[in-house]
Amino acid sequence: MGHQKGYLSPSGVLIADDFRDNLIIDRYDPIFADMRASKIKHLKSANSEDAVTWNVFRSLRQITPQIWLPVLWQRAFPPTACPSDLSVVVKLWQSIPPPIGLLDGGDEGHSEIDVVIEASTWVWFIEAKHRSDISLGTTTRPQRDQILRNIDVGSYHAGVRNFFFSLLITAEKTSPEGVKRISEYSDLSVPRSRLQAHRPDGIQNLKAAGLLTWAALADVLEETTNTAPREDERNYAGRAAGWLRERGLANTVRV
């Protein structure tokens, strides 16, 4: 990776002079030209969950989905069969508007979704955390936690397609509220009940909500280095897996 130039924060975290030093792929993607300054600043941190998200999922985007997606799906939703439609697009940090019905009760801005994986028949939202927890409410709705909000926004965005949601974390100790809420919402009747006031559709397209870890992603990438038929795809997977190992994320105990 080379020697990274930067400085230590008061808490001892390395802050890179150039955020691109924390990226292993697509360092000069056009998305960075329009990215807000606060997000660029966050990307400079060695603890940046945005950098982890970018390096892992932009690497996966270079690999045939039929190779890695069924393996990742089994980790995320063990009881649920992987969709047969694997012609997917993978997008990061998409801005998604709230359901129209919600706005009758007060304003809410767009939600920035860390990872969106979607096909013609289904949509999967992934909220990624590294060393942080979920937010527990919005300004206008203190009880509307980040997971519930993402389920609401995502299922509405999916329309007639099936919708799935995952909370992606490092460990329970770094995201205890997130683990608590995703456990609660894995009973799909709970989010459906809490959102019913502005969702007359009953959110019937919500099919699963569960927990995923960076360690599981590392395992998927490791497996892909052995199963991808193309050398370049094996290299993308191996580099991302190695990057996670260097940061101790491949050895995290799964929750």
Coordinates of N, CA and C in Angstrom, one line a residue, residues 9-252:
S9 N -4.9 12.3 14.8 CA -6.0 13.1 15.4 C -5.7 13.0 16.9
P10 N -6.4 13.9 17.7 CA -6.2 13.9 19.2 C -6.5 12.5 19.8
S11 N -7.3 11.7 19.1 CA -7.6 10.4 19.7 C -6.7 9.3 19.1
G12 N -5.7 9.7 18.3 CA -4.7 8.8 17.8 C -5.0 8.1 16.5
V13 N -6.0 8.6 15.8 CA -6.4 8.0 14.5 C -5.7 8.7 13.4
L14 N -5.1 7.9 12.5 CA -4.4 8.5 11.3 C -5.3 9.2 10.4
I15 N -5.1 10.5 10.1 CA -5.8 11.2 9.1 C -4.9 11.5 7.9
A16 N -5.3 11.0 6.8 CA -4.5 11.1 5.5 C -4.6 12.5 5.0
D17 N -3.4 12.9 4.4 CA -3.4 14.2 3.7 C -4.4 14.2 2.5
D18 N -4.4 13.1 1.8 CA -5.2 12.9 0.6 C -6.2 11.8 0.9
F19 N -7.5 12.0 0.8 CA -8.4 10.9 1.0 C -8.2 9.7 0.1
R20 N -7.6 10.0 -1.1 CA -7.4 8.9 -2.0 C -6.4 7.8 -1.5
D21 N -5.6 8.2 -0.5 CA -4.6 7.3 0.1 C -5.3 6.2 0.8
N22 N -6.6 6.4 1.2 CA -7.4 5.4 1.9 C -8.2 4.5 0.9
L23 N -8.1 4.8 -0.4 CA -8.9 4.0 -1.4 C -7.9 3.1 -2.2
I24 N -8.5 1.9 -2.5 CA -7.7 0.9 -3.3 C -8.2 0.8 -4.7
I25 N -9.3 1.5 -5.0 CA -9.9 1.3 -6.3 C -10.7 2.6 -6.7
D26 N -10.7 2.9 -8.0 CA -11.4 4.0 -8.6 C -11.2 5.3 -7.8
R27 N -9.9 5.6 -7.5 CA -9.6 6.8 -6.7 C -10.0 8.1 -7.4
Y28 N -10.1 8.1 -8.7 CA -10.4 9.3 -9.4 C -11.8 9.3 -10.1
D29 N -12.7 8.5 -9.5 CA -14.0 8.5 -10.0 C -14.7 9.9 -10.0
P30 N -15.5 10.2 -11.0 CA -16.1 11.5 -11.0 C -17.0 11.8 -9.8
I31 N -17.5 10.8 -9.1 CA -18.3 11.1 -8.0 C -17.7 12.0 -6.9
F32 N -16.3 12.0 -6.9 CA -15.6 12.8 -5.9 C -15.6 14.3 -6.2
A33 N -15.8 14.6 -7.5 CA -15.8 16.0 -7.9 C -17.0 16.8 -7.3
D34 N -18.1 16.1 -7.1 CA -19.3 16.7 -6.6 C -19.6 16.4 -5.2
M35 N -18.7 15.6 -4.5 CA -19.0 15.2 -3.2 C -18.8 16.3 -2.2
R36 N -19.7 16.3 -1.2 CA -19.7 17.4 -0.2 C -18.4 17.3 0.6
A37 N -17.9 18.5 1.1 CA -16.6 18.6 1.8 C -16.6 17.7 3.1
S38 N -17.7 17.6 3.8 CA -17.7 16.9 5.0 C -17.5 15.4 4.8
K39 N -18.0 14.9 3.7 CA -17.8 13.5 3.3 C -16.3 13.2 2.9
I40 N -15.8 14.1 2.1 CA -14.4 14.0 1.7 C -13.5 14.0 3.0
K41 N -13.8 14.9 3.9 CA -13.0 14.9 5.1 C -13.1 13.6 5.9
H42 N -14.3 13.0 5.9 CA -14.4 11.8 6.6 C -13.7 10.6 6.0
L43 N -13.6 10.7 4.6 CA -12.8 9.7 3.9 C -11.3 9.7 4.2
K44 N -10.8 10.8 4.8 CA -9.4 10.9 5.1 C -9.0 10.0 6.3
S45 N -10.0 9.7 7.2 CA -9.8 9.0 8.4 C -9.5 7.5 8.2
A46 N -8.6 7.0 8.9 CA -8.3 5.5 8.9 C -9.5 4.7 9.4
N47 N -10.4 5.4 10.1 CA -11.6 4.7 10.6 C -12.8 4.9 9.8
S48 N -12.6 5.5 8.6 CA -13.7 5.9 7.8 C -14.6 4.7 7.3
E49 N -15.8 4.6 7.7 CA -16.7 3.6 7.2 C -17.0 3.8 5.7
D50 N -16.9 5.1 5.2 CA -17.1 5.3 3.8 C -16.0 4.7 3.0
A51 N -14.7 4.8 3.5 CA -13.6 4.2 2.7 C -13.7 2.7 2.7
V52 N -14.2 2.1 3.8 CA -14.3 0.6 3.8 C -15.4 0.2 2.8
T53 N -16.5 1.0 2.9 CA -17.6 0.7 2.0 C -17.2 0.8 0.5
W54 N -16.5 1.9 0.2 CA -16.1 2.1 -1.2 C -15.1 1.0 -1.6
N55 N -14.1 0.6 -0.8 CA -13.1 -0.3 -1.3 C -13.7 -1.7 -1.5
V56 N -14.7 -2.1 -0.6 CA -15.3 -3.4 -0.7 C -16.3 -3.5 -1.9
F57 N -17.2 -2.6 -1.9 CA -18.3 -2.7 -2.8 C -18.0 -2.2 -4.2
R58 N -17.0 -1.3 -4.4 CA -16.6 -1.0 -5.7 C -15.7 -2.1 -6.3
S59 N -15.1 -2.9 -5.4 CA -14.3 -4.0 -5.9 C -15.3 -5.1 -6.3
L60 N -16.3 -5.4 -5.5 CA -17.3 -6.4 -5.9 C -18.0 -6.0 -7.2
R61 N -18.2 -4.7 -7.4 CA -18.8 -4.3 -8.6 C -18.1 -4.7 -9.9
Q62 N -16.8 -4.9 -9.8 CA -16.0 -5.3 -10.9 C -16.0 -6.8 -11.2
I63 N -16.8 -7.6 -10.3 CA -16.8 -9.0 -10.4 C -18.1 -9.5 -10.8
T64 N -18.2 -10.6 -11.6 CA -19.5 -11.2 -12.1 C -20.4 -11.4 -10.9
P65 N -21.5 -10.8 -10.8 CA -22.4 -11.0 -9.6 C -22.8 -12.5 -9.3
Q66 N -22.9 -13.3 -10.4 CA -23.2 -14.7 -10.2 C -22.2 -15.4 -9.3
I67 N -21.0 -14.9 -9.2 CA -19.9 -15.5 -8.4 C -20.0 -15.1 -6.9
W68 N -20.3 -13.8 -6.6 CA -20.2 -13.4 -5.2 C -21.6 -13.2 -4.6
L69 N -22.6 -12.9 -5.4 CA -23.9 -12.5 -4.8 C -24.6 -13.6 -4.0
P70 N -24.7 -14.8 -4.6 CA -25.3 -15.9 -3.8 C -24.6 -16.2 -2.5
V71 N -23.3 -16.1 -2.5 CA -22.5 -16.3 -1.3 C -22.8 -15.3 -0.2
L72 N -22.8 -14.0 -0.7 CA -23.1 -12.9 0.2 C -24.5 -13.0 0.7
W73 N -25.4 -13.3 -0.1 CA -26.9 -13.5 0.2 C -27.0 -14.5 1.3
Q74 N -26.4 -15.6 1.2 CA -26.5 -16.7 2.2 C -26.0 -16.2 3.6
R75 N -25.0 -15.3 3.6 CA -24.5 -14.8 4.8 C -25.5 -13.8 5.4
A76 N -26.2 -13.1 4.6 CA -27.1 -12.0 5.0 C -28.5 -12.5 5.4
F77 N -29.0 -13.5 4.6 CA -30.3 -13.9 4.8 C -30.4 -15.5 4.7
P78 N -29.8 -16.2 5.7 CA -29.7 -17.6 5.6 C -31.0 -18.4 5.4
P79 N -32.1 -17.9 5.9 CA -33.4 -18.7 5.7 C -34.0 -18.4 4.3
T80 N -33.5 -17.4 3.6 CA -34.2 -16.9 2.4 C -33.4 -17.2 1.2
A81 N -34.1 -17.9 0.2 CA -33.4 -18.2 -1.0 C -33.0 -17.0 -1.8
C82 N -31.8 -17.1 -2.4 CA -31.3 -16.0 -3.2 C -32.1 -15.8 -4.4
P83 N -32.5 -14.6 -4.8 CA -33.2 -14.4 -6.1 C -32.5 -15.1 -7.3
S84 N -33.3 -15.5 -8.2 CA -32.7 -16.1 -9.4 C -32.2 -15.0 -10.4
D85 N -32.8 -13.8 -10.3 CA -32.4 -12.7 -11.1 C -31.1 -12.0 -10.5
L86 N -30.0 -12.3 -11.1 CA -28.7 -11.8 -10.6 C -28.1 -10.8 -11.5
S87 N -28.8 -10.2 -12.4 CA -28.4 -9.1 -13.2 C -28.5 -7.8 -12.5
V88 N -27.6 -7.5 -11.6 CA -27.7 -6.4 -10.7 C -26.8 -5.2 -11.0
V89 N -27.2 -4.1 -10.5 CA -26.3 -2.9 -10.4 C -26.0 -2.6 -9.0
V90 N -24.8 -2.2 -8.7 CA -24.3 -1.9 -7.3 C -24.0 -0.4 -7.3
K91 N -24.7 0.4 -6.4 CA -24.5 1.8 -6.3 C -24.2 2.2 -4.9
L92 N -23.4 3.2 -4.7 CA -23.1 3.7 -3.4 C -23.6 5.1 -3.2
W93 N -24.1 5.3 -2.0 CA -24.4 6.7 -1.5 C -25.5 7.3 -2.4
Q94 N -26.5 6.5 -2.7 CA -27.7 7.1 -3.5 C -28.6 7.9 -2.6
S95 N -29.1 9.0 -3.1 CA -30.0 9.9 -2.4 C -31.4 9.5 -2.8
I96 N -32.2 9.0 -1.7 CA -33.5 8.4 -2.0 C -34.5 9.2 -1.2
P97 N -35.6 9.7 -1.9 CA -36.6 10.5 -1.2 C -37.5 9.7 -0.3
P98 N -38.1 10.3 0.7 CA -39.1 9.6 1.6 C -40.4 9.3 0.9
P99 N -41.2 8.4 1.5 CA -42.5 8.2 0.9 C -43.4 9.5 1.0
I100 N -44.2 9.7 0.0 CA -45.0 10.9 -0.1 C -45.9 11.1 1.1
G101 N -46.5 10.0 1.5 CA -47.4 10.0 2.6 C -46.8 10.5 3.9
L102 N -45.5 10.2 4.1 CA -44.8 10.6 5.3 C -44.8 12.1 5.5
L103 N -44.7 12.9 4.4 CA -44.5 14.3 4.4 C -45.8 15.0 4.9
D104 N -46.9 14.4 5.0 CA -48.1 15.0 5.6 C -47.9 15.3 7.0
G105 N -47.0 14.5 7.7 CA -46.8 14.7 9.1 C -45.5 15.5 9.4
G106 N -44.9 16.2 8.4 CA -43.7 17.0 8.6 C -42.7 16.7 7.6
D107 N -41.8 17.6 7.4 CA -40.7 17.4 6.4 C -39.7 16.4 6.8
E108 N -39.2 15.7 5.8 CA -38.0 14.8 5.9 C -37.2 14.9 4.7
G109 N -35.9 15.1 4.8 CA -35.0 15.1 3.6 C -34.8 13.8 3.0
H110 N -34.1 13.7 1.9 CA -33.7 12.5 1.3 C -32.7 11.7 2.2
S111 N -32.7 10.4 2.1 CA -31.8 9.5 2.8 C -30.7 9.1 1.9
E112 N -29.4 9.2 2.4 CA -28.3 8.7 1.7 C -28.0 7.2 2.0
I113 N -28.2 6.4 1.1 CA -28.1 4.9 1.3 C -26.7 4.5 0.9
D114 N -26.1 3.8 1.9 CA -24.7 3.4 1.7 C -24.5 2.5 0.5
V115 N -25.3 1.5 0.4 CA -25.1 0.5 -0.7 C -26.5 0.1 -1.2
V116 N -26.7 0.2 -2.5 CA -28.0 -0.2 -3.1 C -27.6 -1.2 -4.2
I117 N -28.1 -2.5 -4.0 CA -28.0 -3.5 -5.0 C -29.4 -3.8 -5.5
E118 N -29.5 -3.6 -6.8 CA -30.9 -3.8 -7.3 C -30.9 -4.5 -8.7
A119 N -32.0 -5.2 -8.9 CA -32.3 -5.9 -10.1 C -33.7 -5.5 -10.5
S120 N -34.2 -6.1 -11.6 CA -35.5 -5.7 -12.1 C -36.6 -6.2 -11.2
T121 N -36.3 -7.2 -10.4 CA -37.4 -7.8 -9.5 C -37.2 -7.6 -8.0
W122 N -36.0 -7.0 -7.6 CA -35.8 -6.9 -6.2 C -34.8 -5.8 -5.9
V123 N -34.8 -5.3 -4.7 CA -33.8 -4.2 -4.2 C -33.3 -4.6 -2.9
W124 N -32.0 -4.3 -2.6 CA -31.4 -4.6 -1.4 C -30.6 -3.4 -0.9
F125 N -31.1 -2.8 0.2 CA -30.4 -1.7 0.8 C -29.5 -2.2 1.9
I126 N -28.2 -1.6 2.0 CA -27.3 -2.0 3.1 C -26.8 -0.7 3.8
E127 N -27.1 -0.6 5.1 CA -26.6 0.5 5.9 C -25.3 0.0 6.5
A128 N -24.2 0.7 6.2 CA -22.8 0.3 6.6 C -22.3 1.1 7.8
K129 N -21.9 0.4 8.8 CA -21.3 1.0 10.0 C -19.9 0.3 10.2
H130 N -19.0 1.1 10.7 CA -17.6 0.6 11.0 C -17.4 0.7 12.5
R131 N -17.1 1.9 13.0 CA -16.9 2.1 14.4 C -18.0 3.0 15.0
S132 N -19.2 2.9 14.5 CA -20.3 3.8 14.9 C -21.6 3.0 15.0
D133 N -22.6 3.7 15.6 CA -23.9 3.1 15.8 C -24.9 3.8 14.9
I134 N -26.1 3.3 14.8 CA -27.1 4.0 14.1 C -27.6 5.3 14.8
S135 N -28.2 6.2 14.0 CA -28.9 7.3 14.6 C -30.3 6.8 15.1
L136 N -30.7 7.4 16.2 CA -32.0 6.9 16.8 C -33.2 7.7 16.5
G137 N -33.0 8.8 15.7 CA -34.2 9.6 15.3 C -33.8 10.7 14.4
T138 N -34.8 11.4 13.8 CA -34.6 12.5 13.0 C -35.0 13.8 13.7
T139 N -34.7 14.9 13.2 CA -35.1 16.2 13.9 C -36.6 16.3 14.1
T140 N -37.4 15.9 13.1 CA -38.8 16.1 13.2 C -39.5 14.8 13.8
R141 N -38.8 13.7 13.8 CA -39.3 12.4 14.3 C -38.3 11.7 15.2
P142 N -38.2 12.0 16.5 CA -37.2 11.5 17.4 C -37.2 10.0 17.5
Q143 N -38.4 9.3 17.2 CA -38.5 7.9 17.4 C -38.2 7.1 16.0
R144 N -37.9 7.9 15.0 CA -37.7 7.3 13.7 C -36.2 6.9 13.5
D145 N -35.8 5.8 14.0 CA -34.4 5.4 13.9 C -33.9 5.1 12.5
Q146 N -32.6 5.0 12.3 CA -32.0 5.0 11.0 C -32.5 3.7 10.2
I147 N -32.6 2.6 10.9 CA -33.0 1.3 10.3 C -34.4 1.4 9.8
L148 N -35.3 1.9 10.7 CA -36.7 2.0 10.3 C -36.9 3.0 9.1
R149 N -36.1 4.1 9.2 CA -36.2 5.0 8.1 C -35.7 4.4 6.8
N150 N -34.7 3.6 6.8 CA -34.2 3.0 5.6 C -35.1 2.0 5.1
I151 N -35.8 1.2 6.0 CA -36.8 0.2 5.5 C -37.9 0.9 4.9
D152 N -38.4 2.0 5.5 CA -39.5 2.8 4.9 C -39.1 3.4 3.5
V153 N -38.0 4.0 3.5 CA -37.6 4.7 2.2 C -37.3 3.6 1.1
G154 N -36.6 2.5 1.5 CA -36.2 1.5 0.6 C -37.4 0.7 0.0
S155 N -38.3 0.4 0.9 CA -39.5 -0.4 0.4 C -40.4 0.4 -0.5
Y156 N -40.4 1.7 -0.2 CA -41.2 2.6 -1.1 C -40.5 2.8 -2.4
H157 N -39.2 2.9 -2.4 CA -38.3 3.1 -3.6 C -38.5 1.8 -4.5
A158 N -38.6 0.6 -3.8 CA -38.6 -0.6 -4.6 C -39.9 -0.8 -5.4
G159 N -41.0 -0.1 -4.9 CA -42.2 -0.2 -5.7 C -42.8 -1.6 -5.7
V160 N -43.0 -2.2 -6.8 CA -43.6 -3.5 -6.9 C -42.5 -4.6 -6.7
R161 N -41.3 -4.2 -6.6 CA -40.2 -5.2 -6.4 C -40.0 -5.6 -5.0
N162 N -39.5 -6.8 -4.7 CA -39.3 -7.2 -3.4 C -38.1 -6.4 -2.8
F163 N -38.2 -6.2 -1.5 CA -37.2 -5.4 -0.8 C -36.6 -6.1 0.4
F164 N -35.3 -5.9 0.5 CA -34.5 -6.6 1.5 C -33.6 -5.5 2.2
F165 N -33.3 -5.7 3.5 CA -32.4 -4.7 4.2 C -31.4 -5.4 5.1
S166 N -30.2 -4.9 5.1 CA -29.2 -5.4 6.0 C -28.5 -4.2 6.7
L167 N -28.2 -4.5 8.0 CA -27.3 -3.6 8.7 C -25.9 -4.3 8.7
L168 N -24.9 -3.6 8.2 CA -23.6 -4.1 8.1 C -22.7 -3.5 9.1
I169 N -22.1 -4.3 10.0 CA -21.4 -3.7 11.2 C -20.0 -4.4 11.3
T170 N -19.2 -3.8 12.2 CA -17.9 -4.5 12.6 C -18.2 -5.5 13.7
A171 N -18.9 -5.1 14.8 CA -19.1 -6.0 15.9 C -20.3 -5.3 16.7
E172 N -20.9 -6.2 17.5 CA -22.0 -5.7 18.3 C -21.6 -4.6 19.3
K173 N -20.4 -4.6 19.8 CA -19.9 -3.7 20.8 C -19.8 -2.3 20.2
T174 N -19.6 -2.2 18.9 CA -19.5 -0.8 18.2 C -20.9 -0.3 17.7
S175 N -21.9 -1.2 17.6 CA -23.2 -0.8 17.1 C -24.3 -1.5 17.9
P176 N -24.3 -1.3 19.2 CA -25.3 -2.1 20.0 C -26.7 -1.7 19.8
E177 N -27.0 -0.4 19.5 CA -28.4 -0.1 19.2 C -28.8 -0.6 17.9
G178 N -27.9 -0.6 16.9 CA -28.2 -1.2 15.6 C -28.6 -2.6 15.7
V179 N -27.7 -3.4 16.5 CA -28.0 -4.8 16.6 C -29.3 -5.1 17.3
K180 N -29.6 -4.3 18.3 CA -30.9 -4.4 19.0 C -32.1 -4.1 18.1
R181 N -32.0 -3.1 17.3 CA -33.1 -2.7 16.4 C -33.3 -3.7 15.3
I182 N -32.2 -4.2 14.7 CA -32.3 -5.1 13.5 C -32.9 -6.4 14.0
S183 N -32.5 -6.8 15.3 CA -33.1 -8.0 15.8 C -34.6 -7.9 16.0
E184 N -35.0 -6.7 16.4 CA -36.4 -6.4 16.6 C -37.2 -6.4 15.2
Y185 N -36.6 -5.8 14.2 CA -37.2 -5.6 13.0 C -37.1 -6.8 12.1
S186 N -36.4 -7.8 12.5 CA -36.3 -9.1 11.7 C -37.7 -9.8 11.7
D187 N -38.5 -9.4 12.8 CA -39.9 -9.8 12.8 C -40.6 -8.7 11.9
L188 N -40.9 -9.0 10.7 CA -41.3 -8.0 9.8 C -42.6 -7.3 10.1
S189 N -43.4 -7.9 11.0 CA -44.6 -7.3 11.5 C -44.3 -6.0 12.3
V190 N -43.2 -6.0 12.9 CA -42.8 -4.8 13.7 C -42.7 -3.5 12.8
P191 N -41.8 -3.5 11.8 CA -41.7 -2.3 11.0 C -43.0 -2.0 10.3
R192 N -43.7 -3.0 9.8 CA -44.9 -2.8 9.1 C -45.9 -2.1 10.0
S193 N -46.0 -2.5 11.3 CA -46.9 -1.9 12.2 C -46.5 -0.4 12.5
R194 N -45.2 -0.2 12.7 CA -44.8 1.2 13.0 C -44.9 2.2 11.9
L195 N -44.9 1.7 10.7 CA -45.0 2.5 9.5 C -46.4 2.6 8.9
Q196 N -47.3 1.9 9.4 CA -48.6 1.7 8.8 C -49.4 3.0 8.6
A197 N -49.1 4.0 9.5 CA -49.9 5.3 9.4 C -49.8 6.0 8.1
H198 N -48.6 5.9 7.4 CA -48.4 6.6 6.1 C -48.1 5.6 5.0
R199 N -48.2 4.3 5.3 CA -48.0 3.3 4.3 C -49.2 2.3 4.1
P200 N -50.2 2.8 3.4 CA -51.4 2.0 3.2 C -51.2 0.7 2.5
D201 N -50.0 0.6 1.8 CA -49.7 -0.7 1.1 C -49.3 -1.8 2.1
G202 N -49.1 -1.4 3.4 CA -48.7 -2.4 4.3 C -47.3 -3.0 4.2
I203 N -46.5 -2.4 3.3 CA -45.1 -2.7 3.1 C -45.0 -4.3 2.9
Q204 N -45.8 -4.8 2.1 CA -45.8 -6.2 1.8 C -44.6 -6.7 1.0
N205 N -44.0 -5.7 0.3 CA -42.8 -6.1 -0.4 C -41.5 -6.3 0.4
L206 N -41.6 -5.9 1.7 CA -40.5 -6.2 2.6 C -40.4 -7.7 2.9
K207 N -39.3 -8.3 2.5 CA -39.2 -9.7 2.6 C -38.2 -10.2 3.7
A208 N -37.2 -9.4 4.0 CA -36.2 -9.8 5.0 C -35.4 -8.6 5.5
A209 N -35.0 -8.6 6.8 CA -34.2 -7.6 7.4 C -33.2 -8.3 8.3
G210 N -31.9 -8.1 8.2 CA -31.0 -8.9 9.0 C -29.7 -8.2 9.1
L211 N -28.8 -8.9 9.8 CA -27.5 -8.4 10.2 C -26.4 -9.0 9.3
L212 N -25.4 -8.2 9.0 CA -24.2 -8.6 8.2 C -23.0 -8.0 8.9
T213 N -21.8 -8.7 8.8 CA -20.6 -8.2 9.3 C -19.5 -8.0 8.2
W214 N -18.6 -7.1 8.5 CA -17.4 -7.0 7.6 C -16.6 -8.3 7.5
A215 N -16.6 -9.0 8.6 CA -15.9 -10.3 8.6 C -16.5 -11.2 7.5
A216 N -17.9 -11.2 7.4 CA -18.6 -12.0 6.4 C -18.2 -11.6 5.0
L217 N -18.1 -10.2 4.9 CA -17.7 -9.7 3.6 C -16.3 -10.2 3.2
A218 N -15.4 -10.2 4.2 CA -14.0 -10.6 4.0 C -14.0 -12.1 3.5
D219 N -14.9 -12.9 4.2 CA -15.0 -14.3 3.8 C -15.5 -14.5 2.3
V220 N -16.5 -13.7 2.0 CA -17.0 -13.7 0.6 C -15.9 -13.4 -0.4
L221 N -15.1 -12.3 -0.1 CA -14.1 -11.9 -1.0 C -13.0 -13.0 -1.1
E222 N -12.6 -13.6 0.1 CA -11.6 -14.7 0.1 C -12.1 -15.8 -0.8
E223 N -13.4 -16.2 -0.7 CA -13.9 -17.3 -1.5 C -13.9 -16.9 -3.0
T224 N -14.2 -15.6 -3.3 CA -14.2 -15.2 -4.6 C -12.9 -15.3 -5.3
T225 N -11.8 -15.1 -4.5 CA -10.5 -15.2 -5.1 C -10.2 -16.6 -5.6
N226 N -10.9 -17.6 -5.1 CA -10.7 -18.9 -5.6 C -11.8 -19.4 -6.6
T227 N -12.9 -18.7 -6.7 CA -14.0 -19.1 -7.5 C -14.2 -18.3 -8.8
A228 N -13.7 -17.0 -8.8 CA -13.9 -16.2 -10.0 C -13.1 -16.7 -11.1
P229 N -13.7 -16.8 -12.3 CA -13.0 -17.5 -13.4 C -12.0 -16.6 -14.1
R230 N -12.1 -15.3 -13.9 CA -11.2 -14.3 -14.6 C -10.1 -13.9 -13.6
E231 N -8.9 -13.8 -14.1 CA -7.8 -13.4 -13.3 C -8.0 -12.0 -12.7
D232 N -8.5 -11.0 -13.5 CA -8.6 -9.7 -13.0 C -9.7 -9.6 -11.9
E233 N -10.7 -10.5 -12.0 CA -11.7 -10.5 -10.9 C -11.1 -11.1 -9.6
R234 N -10.3 -12.1 -9.8 CA -9.7 -12.7 -8.6 C -8.8 -11.7 -7.9
N235 N -8.1 -10.9 -8.7 CA -7.2 -9.8 -8.2 C -8.0 -8.7 -7.4
Y236 N -9.1 -8.3 -8.0 CA -10.0 -7.3 -7.3 C -10.4 -7.9 -5.9
A237 N -10.9 -9.1 -5.9 CA -11.3 -9.7 -4.7 C -10.2 -9.9 -3.7
G238 N -9.0 -10.3 -4.2 CA -7.9 -10.6 -3.3 C -7.4 -9.3 -2.7
R239 N -7.4 -8.2 -3.4 CA -6.9 -6.9 -2.9 C -7.8 -6.4 -1.8
A240 N -9.1 -6.5 -2.1 CA -10.1 -6.0 -1.1 C -10.1 -6.8 0.2
A241 N -9.9 -8.2 0.0 CA -9.9 -9.0 1.2 C -8.6 -8.7 2.0
G242 N -7.5 -8.5 1.3 CA -6.2 -8.2 2.0 C -6.3 -6.9 2.7
W243 N -7.0 -5.9 2.1 CA -7.2 -4.6 2.8 C -8.0 -4.7 4.1
L244 N -9.0 -5.6 4.0 CA -9.8 -5.8 5.2 C -9.0 -6.5 6.3
R245 N -8.2 -7.5 5.9 CA -7.3 -8.2 6.8 C -6.4 -7.2 7.5
E246 N -5.8 -6.3 6.8 CA -4.8 -5.3 7.3 C -5.5 -4.5 8.4
R247 N -6.7 -4.3 8.3 CA -7.4 -3.4 9.3 C -8.1 -4.3 10.4
G248 N -7.9 -5.6 10.4 CA -8.4 -6.4 11.4 C -9.9 -6.7 11.3
L249 N -10.4 -6.4 10.1 CA -11.9 -6.6 9.9 C -12.2 -8.0 9.5
A250 N -11.2 -8.7 9.0 CA -11.5 -10.1 8.6 C -11.5 -11.0 9.7
N251 N -10.9 -10.6 10.9 CA -10.8 -11.5 12.0 C -11.9 -11.1 13.1
T252 N -12.8 -10.2 12.8 CA -13.8 -9.8 13.8 C -14.7 -11.0 14.1

